[in-house]
Structure formats: structure tokens, C-alpha cells
PDB file of C-alpha atoms in Angstrom:
ATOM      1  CA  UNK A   1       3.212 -18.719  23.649  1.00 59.00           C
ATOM      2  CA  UNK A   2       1.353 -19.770  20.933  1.00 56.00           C
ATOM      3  CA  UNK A   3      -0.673 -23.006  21.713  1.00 55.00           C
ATOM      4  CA  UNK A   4      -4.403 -23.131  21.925  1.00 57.00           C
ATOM      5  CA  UNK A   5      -5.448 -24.670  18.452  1.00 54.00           C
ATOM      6  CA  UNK A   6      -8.419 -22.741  16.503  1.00 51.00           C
ATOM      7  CA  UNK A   7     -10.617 -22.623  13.688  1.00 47.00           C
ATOM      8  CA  UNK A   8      -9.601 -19.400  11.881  1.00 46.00           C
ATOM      9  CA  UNK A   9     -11.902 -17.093  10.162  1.00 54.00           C
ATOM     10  CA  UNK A  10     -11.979 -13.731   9.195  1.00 77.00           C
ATOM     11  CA  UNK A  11     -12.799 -11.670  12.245  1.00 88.00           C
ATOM     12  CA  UNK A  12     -13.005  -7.445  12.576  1.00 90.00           C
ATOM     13  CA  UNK A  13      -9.196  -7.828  12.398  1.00 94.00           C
ATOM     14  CA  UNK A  14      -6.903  -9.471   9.457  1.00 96.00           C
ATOM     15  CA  UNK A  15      -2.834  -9.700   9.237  1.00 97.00           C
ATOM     16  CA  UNK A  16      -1.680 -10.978   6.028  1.00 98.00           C
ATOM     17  CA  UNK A  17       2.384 -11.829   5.806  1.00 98.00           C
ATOM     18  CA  UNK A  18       4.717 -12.704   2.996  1.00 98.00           C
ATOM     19  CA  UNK A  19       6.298 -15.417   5.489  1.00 98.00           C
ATOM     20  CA  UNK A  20       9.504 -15.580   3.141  1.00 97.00           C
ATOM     21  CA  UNK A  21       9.834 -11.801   2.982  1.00 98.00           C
ATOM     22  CA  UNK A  22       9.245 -11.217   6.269  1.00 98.00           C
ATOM     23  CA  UNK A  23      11.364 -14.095   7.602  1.00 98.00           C
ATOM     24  CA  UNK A  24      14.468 -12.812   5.208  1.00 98.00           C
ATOM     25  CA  UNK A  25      14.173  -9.456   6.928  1.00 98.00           C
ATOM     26  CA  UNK A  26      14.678 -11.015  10.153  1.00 98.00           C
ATOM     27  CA  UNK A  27      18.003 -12.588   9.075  1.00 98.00           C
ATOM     28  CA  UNK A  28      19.076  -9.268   7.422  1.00 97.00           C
ATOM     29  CA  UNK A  29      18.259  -7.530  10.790  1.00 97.00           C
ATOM     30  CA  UNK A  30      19.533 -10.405  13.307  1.00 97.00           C
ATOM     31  CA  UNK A  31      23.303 -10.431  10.776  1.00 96.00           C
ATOM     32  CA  UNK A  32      23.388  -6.524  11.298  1.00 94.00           C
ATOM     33  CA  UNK A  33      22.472  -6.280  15.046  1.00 94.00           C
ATOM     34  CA  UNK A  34      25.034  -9.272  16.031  1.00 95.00           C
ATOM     35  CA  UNK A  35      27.670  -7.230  14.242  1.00 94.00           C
ATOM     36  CA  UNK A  36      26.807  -4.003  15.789  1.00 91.00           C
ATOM     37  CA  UNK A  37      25.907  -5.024  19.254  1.00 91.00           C
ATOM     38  CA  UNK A  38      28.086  -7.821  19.702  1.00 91.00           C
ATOM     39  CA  UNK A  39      26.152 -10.250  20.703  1.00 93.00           C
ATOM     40  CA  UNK A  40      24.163 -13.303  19.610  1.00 95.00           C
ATOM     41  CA  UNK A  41      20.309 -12.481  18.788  1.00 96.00           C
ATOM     42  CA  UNK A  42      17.594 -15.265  18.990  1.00 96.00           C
ATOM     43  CA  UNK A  43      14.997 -15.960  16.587  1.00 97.00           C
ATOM     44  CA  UNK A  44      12.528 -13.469  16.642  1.00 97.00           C
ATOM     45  CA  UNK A  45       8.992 -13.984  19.048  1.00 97.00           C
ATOM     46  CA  UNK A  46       6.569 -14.715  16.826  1.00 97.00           C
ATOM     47  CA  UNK A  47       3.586 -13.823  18.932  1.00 96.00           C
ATOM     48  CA  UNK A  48       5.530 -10.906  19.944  1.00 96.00           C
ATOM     49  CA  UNK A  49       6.141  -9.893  16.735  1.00 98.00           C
ATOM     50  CA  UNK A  50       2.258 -10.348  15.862  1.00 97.00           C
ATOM     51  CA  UNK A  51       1.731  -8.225  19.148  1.00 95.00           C
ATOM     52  CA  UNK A  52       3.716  -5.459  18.097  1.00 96.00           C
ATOM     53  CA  UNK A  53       2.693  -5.608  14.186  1.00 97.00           C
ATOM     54  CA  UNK A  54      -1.038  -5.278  15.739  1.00 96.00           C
ATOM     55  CA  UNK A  55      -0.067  -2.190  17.565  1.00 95.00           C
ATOM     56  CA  UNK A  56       1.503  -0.731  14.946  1.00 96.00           C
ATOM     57  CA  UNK A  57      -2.056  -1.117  12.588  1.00 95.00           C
ATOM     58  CA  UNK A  58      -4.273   0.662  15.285  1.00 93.00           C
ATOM     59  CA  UNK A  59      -5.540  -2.653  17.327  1.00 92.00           C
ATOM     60  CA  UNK A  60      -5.633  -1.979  21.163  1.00 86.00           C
ATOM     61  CA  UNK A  61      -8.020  -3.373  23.404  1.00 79.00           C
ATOM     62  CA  UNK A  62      -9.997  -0.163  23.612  1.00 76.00           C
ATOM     63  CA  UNK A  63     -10.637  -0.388  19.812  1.00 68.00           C
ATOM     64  CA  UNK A  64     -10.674  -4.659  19.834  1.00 64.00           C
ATOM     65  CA  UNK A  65     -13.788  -5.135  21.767  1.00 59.00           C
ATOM     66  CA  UNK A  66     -14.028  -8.020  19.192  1.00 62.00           C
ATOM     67  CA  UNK A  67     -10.724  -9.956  20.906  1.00 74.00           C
ATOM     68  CA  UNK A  68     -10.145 -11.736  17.710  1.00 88.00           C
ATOM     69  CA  UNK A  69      -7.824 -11.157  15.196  1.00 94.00           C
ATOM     70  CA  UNK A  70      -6.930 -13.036  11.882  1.00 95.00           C
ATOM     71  CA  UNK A  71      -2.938 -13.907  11.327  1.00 97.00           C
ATOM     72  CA  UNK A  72      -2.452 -15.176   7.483  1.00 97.00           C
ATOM     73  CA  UNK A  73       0.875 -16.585   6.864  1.00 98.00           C
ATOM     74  CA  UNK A  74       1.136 -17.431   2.939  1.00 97.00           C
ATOM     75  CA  UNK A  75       3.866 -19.139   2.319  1.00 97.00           C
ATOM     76  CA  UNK A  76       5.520 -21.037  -1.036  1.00 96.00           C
ATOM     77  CA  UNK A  77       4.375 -24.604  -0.860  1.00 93.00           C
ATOM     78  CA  UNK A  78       7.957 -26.566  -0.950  1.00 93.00           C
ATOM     79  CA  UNK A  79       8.527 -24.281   2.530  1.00 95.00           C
ATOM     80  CA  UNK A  80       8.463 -25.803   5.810  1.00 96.00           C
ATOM     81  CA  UNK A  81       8.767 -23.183   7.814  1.00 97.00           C
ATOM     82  CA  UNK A  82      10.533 -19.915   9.476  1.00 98.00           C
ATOM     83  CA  UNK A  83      14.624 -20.141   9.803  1.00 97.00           C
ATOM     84  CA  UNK A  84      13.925 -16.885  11.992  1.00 98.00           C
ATOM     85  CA  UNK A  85      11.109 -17.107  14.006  1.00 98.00           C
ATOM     86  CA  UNK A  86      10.001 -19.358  16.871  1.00 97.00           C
ATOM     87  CA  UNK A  87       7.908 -21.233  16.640  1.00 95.00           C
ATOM     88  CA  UNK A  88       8.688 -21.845  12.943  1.00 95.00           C
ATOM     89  CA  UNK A  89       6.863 -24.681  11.302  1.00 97.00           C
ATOM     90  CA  UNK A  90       3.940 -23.822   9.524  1.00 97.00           C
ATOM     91  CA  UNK A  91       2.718 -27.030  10.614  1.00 94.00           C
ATOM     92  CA  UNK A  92       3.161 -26.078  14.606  1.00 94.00           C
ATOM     93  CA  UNK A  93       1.208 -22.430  13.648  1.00 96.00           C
ATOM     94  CA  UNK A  94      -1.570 -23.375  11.226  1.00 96.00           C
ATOM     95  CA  UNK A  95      -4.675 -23.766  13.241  1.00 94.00           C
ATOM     96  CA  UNK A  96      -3.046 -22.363  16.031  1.00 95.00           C
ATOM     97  CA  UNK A  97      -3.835 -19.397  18.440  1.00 94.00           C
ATOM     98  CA  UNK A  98      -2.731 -17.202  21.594  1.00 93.00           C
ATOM     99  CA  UNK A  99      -4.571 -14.789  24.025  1.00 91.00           C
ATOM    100  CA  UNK A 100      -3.005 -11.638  25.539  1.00 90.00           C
ATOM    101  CA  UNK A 101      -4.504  -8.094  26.719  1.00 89.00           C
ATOM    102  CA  UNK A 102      -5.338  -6.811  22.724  1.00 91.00           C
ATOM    103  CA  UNK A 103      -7.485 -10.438  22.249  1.00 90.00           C
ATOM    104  CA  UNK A 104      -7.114 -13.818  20.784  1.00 92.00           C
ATOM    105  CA  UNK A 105      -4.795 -13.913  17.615  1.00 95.00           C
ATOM    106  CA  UNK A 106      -5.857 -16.969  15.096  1.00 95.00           C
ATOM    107  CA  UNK A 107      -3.532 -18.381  12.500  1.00 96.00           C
ATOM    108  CA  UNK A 108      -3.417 -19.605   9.090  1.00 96.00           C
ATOM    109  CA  UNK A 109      -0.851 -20.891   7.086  1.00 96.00           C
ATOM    110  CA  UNK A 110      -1.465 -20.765   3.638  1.00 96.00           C
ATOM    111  CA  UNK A 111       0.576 -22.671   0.863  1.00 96.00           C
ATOM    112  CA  UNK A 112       0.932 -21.334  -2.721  1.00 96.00           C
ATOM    113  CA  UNK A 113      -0.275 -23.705  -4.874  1.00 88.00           C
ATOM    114  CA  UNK A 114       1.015 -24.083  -8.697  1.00 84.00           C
ATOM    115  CA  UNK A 115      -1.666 -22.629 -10.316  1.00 87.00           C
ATOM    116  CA  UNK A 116      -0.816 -18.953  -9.012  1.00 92.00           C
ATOM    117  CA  UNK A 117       1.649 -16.765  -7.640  1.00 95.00           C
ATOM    118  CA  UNK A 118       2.599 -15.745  -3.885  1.00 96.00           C
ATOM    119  CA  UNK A 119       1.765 -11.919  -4.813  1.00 96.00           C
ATOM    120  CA  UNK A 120      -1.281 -12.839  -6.649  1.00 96.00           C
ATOM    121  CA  UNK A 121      -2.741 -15.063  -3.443  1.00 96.00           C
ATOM    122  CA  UNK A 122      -1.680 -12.189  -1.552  1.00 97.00           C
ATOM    123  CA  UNK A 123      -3.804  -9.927  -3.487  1.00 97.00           C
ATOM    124  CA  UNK A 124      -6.735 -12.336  -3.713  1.00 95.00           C
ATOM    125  CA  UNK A 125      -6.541 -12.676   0.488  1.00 95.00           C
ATOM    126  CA  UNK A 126      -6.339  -8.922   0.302  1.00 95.00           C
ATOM    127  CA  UNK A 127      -9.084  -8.892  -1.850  1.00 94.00           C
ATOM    128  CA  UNK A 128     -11.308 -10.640   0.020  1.00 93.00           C
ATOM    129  CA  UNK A 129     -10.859  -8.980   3.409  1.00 92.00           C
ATOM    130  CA  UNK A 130     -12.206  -5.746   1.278  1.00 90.00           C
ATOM    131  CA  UNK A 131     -15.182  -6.818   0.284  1.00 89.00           C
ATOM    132  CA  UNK A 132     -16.058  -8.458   3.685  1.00 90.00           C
ATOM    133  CA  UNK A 133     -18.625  -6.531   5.814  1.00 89.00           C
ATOM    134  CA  UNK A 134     -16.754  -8.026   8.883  1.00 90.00           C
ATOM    135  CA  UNK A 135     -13.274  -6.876   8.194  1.00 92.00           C
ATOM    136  CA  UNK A 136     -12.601  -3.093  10.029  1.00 92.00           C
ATOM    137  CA  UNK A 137      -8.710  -3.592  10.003  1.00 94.00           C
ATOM    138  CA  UNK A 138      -6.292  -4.907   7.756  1.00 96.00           C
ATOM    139  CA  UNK A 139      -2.702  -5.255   8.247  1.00 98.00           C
ATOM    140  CA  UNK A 140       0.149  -6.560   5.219  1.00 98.00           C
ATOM    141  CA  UNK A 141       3.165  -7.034   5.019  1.00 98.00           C
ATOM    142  CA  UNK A 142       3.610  -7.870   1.251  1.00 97.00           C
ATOM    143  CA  UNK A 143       7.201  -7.928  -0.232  1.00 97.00           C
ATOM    144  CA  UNK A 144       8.006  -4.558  -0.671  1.00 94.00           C
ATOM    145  CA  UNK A 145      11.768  -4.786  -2.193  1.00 94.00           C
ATOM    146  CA  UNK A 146      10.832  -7.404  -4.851  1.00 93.00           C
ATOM    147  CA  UNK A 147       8.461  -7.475  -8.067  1.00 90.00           C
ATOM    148  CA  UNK A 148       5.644  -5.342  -8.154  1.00 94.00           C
ATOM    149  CA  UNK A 149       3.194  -6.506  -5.572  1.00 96.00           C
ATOM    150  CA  UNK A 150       3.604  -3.140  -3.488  1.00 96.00           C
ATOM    151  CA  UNK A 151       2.422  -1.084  -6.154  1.00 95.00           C
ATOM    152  CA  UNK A 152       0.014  -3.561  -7.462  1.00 96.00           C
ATOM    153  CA  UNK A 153      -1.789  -3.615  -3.416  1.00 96.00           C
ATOM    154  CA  UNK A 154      -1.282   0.617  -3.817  1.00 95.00           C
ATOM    155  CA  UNK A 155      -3.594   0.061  -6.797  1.00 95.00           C
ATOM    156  CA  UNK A 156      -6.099  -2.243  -5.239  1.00 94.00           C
ATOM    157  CA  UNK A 157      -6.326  -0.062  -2.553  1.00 94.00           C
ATOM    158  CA  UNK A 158      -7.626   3.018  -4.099  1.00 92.00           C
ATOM    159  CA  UNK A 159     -11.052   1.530  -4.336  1.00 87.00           C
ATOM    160  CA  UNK A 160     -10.757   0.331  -0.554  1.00 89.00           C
ATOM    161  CA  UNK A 161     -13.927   1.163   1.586  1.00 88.00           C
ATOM    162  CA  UNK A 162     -13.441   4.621   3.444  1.00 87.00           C
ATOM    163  CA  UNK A 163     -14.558   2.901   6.926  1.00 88.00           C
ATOM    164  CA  UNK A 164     -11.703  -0.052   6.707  1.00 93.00           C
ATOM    165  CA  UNK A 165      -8.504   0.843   8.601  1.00 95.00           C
ATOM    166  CA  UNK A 166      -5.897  -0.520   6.354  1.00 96.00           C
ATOM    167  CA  UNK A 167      -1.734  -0.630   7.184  1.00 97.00           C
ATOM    168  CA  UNK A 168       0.905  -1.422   4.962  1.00 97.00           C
ATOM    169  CA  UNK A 169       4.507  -2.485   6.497  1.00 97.00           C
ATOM    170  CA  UNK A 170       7.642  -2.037   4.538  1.00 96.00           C
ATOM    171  CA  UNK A 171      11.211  -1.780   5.845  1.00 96.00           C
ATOM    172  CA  UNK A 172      11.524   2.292   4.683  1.00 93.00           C
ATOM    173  CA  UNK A 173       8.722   4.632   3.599  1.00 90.00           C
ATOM    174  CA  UNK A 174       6.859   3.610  -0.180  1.00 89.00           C
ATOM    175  CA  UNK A 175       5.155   5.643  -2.114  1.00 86.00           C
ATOM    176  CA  UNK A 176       1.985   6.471  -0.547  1.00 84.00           C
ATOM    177  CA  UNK A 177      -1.989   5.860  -1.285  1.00 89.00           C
ATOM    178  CA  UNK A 178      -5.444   5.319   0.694  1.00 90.00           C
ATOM    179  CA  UNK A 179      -3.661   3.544   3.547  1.00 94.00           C
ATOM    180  CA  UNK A 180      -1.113   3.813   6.372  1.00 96.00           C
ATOM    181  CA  UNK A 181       2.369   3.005   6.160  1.00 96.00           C
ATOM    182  CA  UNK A 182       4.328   1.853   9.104  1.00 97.00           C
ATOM    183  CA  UNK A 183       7.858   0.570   9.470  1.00 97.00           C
ATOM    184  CA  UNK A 184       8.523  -3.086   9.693  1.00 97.00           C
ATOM    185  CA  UNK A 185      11.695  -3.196  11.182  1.00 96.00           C
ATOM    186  CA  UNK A 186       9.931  -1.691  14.762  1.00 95.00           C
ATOM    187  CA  UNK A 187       8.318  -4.567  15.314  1.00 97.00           C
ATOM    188  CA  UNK A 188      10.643  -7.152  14.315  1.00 97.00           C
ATOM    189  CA  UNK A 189      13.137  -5.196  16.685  1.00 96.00           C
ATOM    190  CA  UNK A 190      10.822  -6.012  19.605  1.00 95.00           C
ATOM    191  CA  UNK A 191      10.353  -9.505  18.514  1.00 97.00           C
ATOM    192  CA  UNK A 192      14.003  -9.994  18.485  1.00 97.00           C
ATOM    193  CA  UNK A 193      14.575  -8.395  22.269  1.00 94.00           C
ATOM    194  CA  UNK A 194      16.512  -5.720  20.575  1.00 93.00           C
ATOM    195  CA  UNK A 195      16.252  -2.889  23.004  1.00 85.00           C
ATOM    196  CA  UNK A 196      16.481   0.925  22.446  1.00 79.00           C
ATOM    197  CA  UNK A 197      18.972   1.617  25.081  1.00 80.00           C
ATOM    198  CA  UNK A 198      21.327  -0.751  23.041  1.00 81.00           C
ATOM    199  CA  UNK A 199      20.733   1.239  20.301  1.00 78.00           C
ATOM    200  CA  UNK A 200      22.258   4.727  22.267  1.00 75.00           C
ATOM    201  CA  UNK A 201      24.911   2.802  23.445  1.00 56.00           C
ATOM    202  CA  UNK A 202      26.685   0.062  21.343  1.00 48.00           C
ATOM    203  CA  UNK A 203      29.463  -1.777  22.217  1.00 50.00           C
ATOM    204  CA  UNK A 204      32.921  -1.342  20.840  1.00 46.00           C
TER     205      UNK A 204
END
């Protein structure tokens, strides 16, 4: 549950989310699983969803002796929130934190502002995290089906630093570059208490 409140900073850890993107694939996946396994699926877990995303980019708490991770939730600035995910107002997650066994996971909610662009914020978040010292892992999830920010982070990436561990989610493989690619749908599958045994055996 995600409750304690925090000041968030960058930490050895950073995830950065397209909330939007990321909260449209949920509906996509909750619509398709209902059909299939005929039955109702809740909103996704969003600390479980954080959880799993944070396994998925190498964070365990052999390799977290830190305990602190980043969460960055950018988000366009008439948005109130998740349709998808509980808890779902950026208001109820901004400041906000939990604690489990891989360490304490800090959020921020970040509103576009009218100046920029949500892939260009992305990029400058991205950005930053790359030329902190602090920084060892970085996780995004940028909007992969959409535009061009996918290649444009492949780009930026190419000068990354050889001793940051840096993950890119998208719902099928991409194109590749000097980072790791992992599936997003995994995770969101666990957040949504969609099980693999389900999966081998679907209902009529």
C-alpha cells in the first residue's frame, strides 16, 4: 500500500512512466483478459506493478543496498489521474512512498506544462538521470506505439555512460541500442492478478 509521504529525489535507482501510455495499456490488457478469461479484472496494483517493473530492470535487494528508488509519473497537466490503476490520483501518489523487501519506492508526479511536450519532458527527466553521478539504474516506459519518442530515447542513449544499467519497456520487442529491453505487459499482468495458470487453461 502506498502511504508513507516523502520527499523524492533522485536516488541509485530511477523509473520514469508515460502515465497515459502506460495507463491505456492497462485498459487494452484488462478489455482482452475479461473477454478471454471470463471474468471481471480490477485495476491494476500500482505498487505491485512498480514491484514487478523494478524486477524486471535488475533491482533486487542484493543489488539495492541503497533501499531507495525514484518512481516519476509525468503526466499531461489537464489529467487527474489513472482510470486503471489504484491508487489513481496523481494527487494521492505525488509525494508519496511504500517499503517492501527490494527498498523504499518514492514518487513523483510530474505535470506537462505548456511550454513543452510529454516526450520532450520525458527526455529531459531521462536526460538528467544520465548525467547524474548518483543514478546506477534507470527504468522507462516511454510511449512506444506513438510519435517518435522511442527512437528519439534509442538516440539519447547511445552516448549513455557504460556503468548505468538502463531498461526500456515496450509492449513487443523495438529495435534495439545500448540498453535492455523488457516486456511491459509482464508486469502489468502481475499488477492486474492475472495468473499464468489462467493463461494454460481458459475458460470456455
Amino acid at each position: 500500500m502506498i502511504q508513507e509521504e516523502k520527499t523524492a529525489l533522485w536516488s541509485e535507482n530511477v523509473i520514469v512512466v508515460d502515465a497515459e501510455y502506460v495507463d491505456r495499456v492497462a485498459f487494452n490488457l484488462i478489455v482482452n483478459f475479461e473477454r478471454m478469461l471470463g471474468r471481471k479484472i480490477p485495476a491494476a496494483d500500482m505498487a505491485r506493478w512498480i514491484d514487478c517493473l523494478a524486477l524486471d530492470g535488475g533491482i533486487s535487494p542484493e543489488a539495492n543496498p541503497e533501499g531507495s528508488v525514484s518512481v516519476v509519473l509525468i503526466y499531461e497537466k489537464d489529467s487527474k489521474g489513472f482510470e486503471n490503476f489504484v491508487p489513481a490520483l496523481y494527487s494521492e501518489l505525488n509525494g508519496k512512498a511504500f517499503k517492501d523487501h527490494l527498498g523504499e519506492f518514492v514518487f513523483s508526479a510530474v505535470p506537462v506544462e505548456h511550454l513543452t511536450t510529454k516526450d520532450d519532458l520525458l527526455l529531459d527527466v531521462v536526460q538528467s538521470t544520465m548525467e547524474s553521478k548518483e543514478v546506477k539504474r534507470l527504468m522507462v516506459v516511454p510511449n512506444s506505439e506513438d510519435g517518435d519518442c522511442y527512437d528519439r530515447l534509442r538516440q539519447m542513449l547511445r552516448c549513455a555512460p557504460d556503468d548505468k544499467r538502463i531498461t526500456l519497456f515496450a509492449m513487443q520487442p523495438m529495435m534495439g541500442g545500448n540498453f535492455r529491453q523488457e516486456i511491459l505487459g509482464y508486469s502489468l499482468m502481475q499488477a492486474l492478478g492475472i495468473k499464468a495458470a489462467e493463461l494454460e487453461s481458459p475458460n470456455p
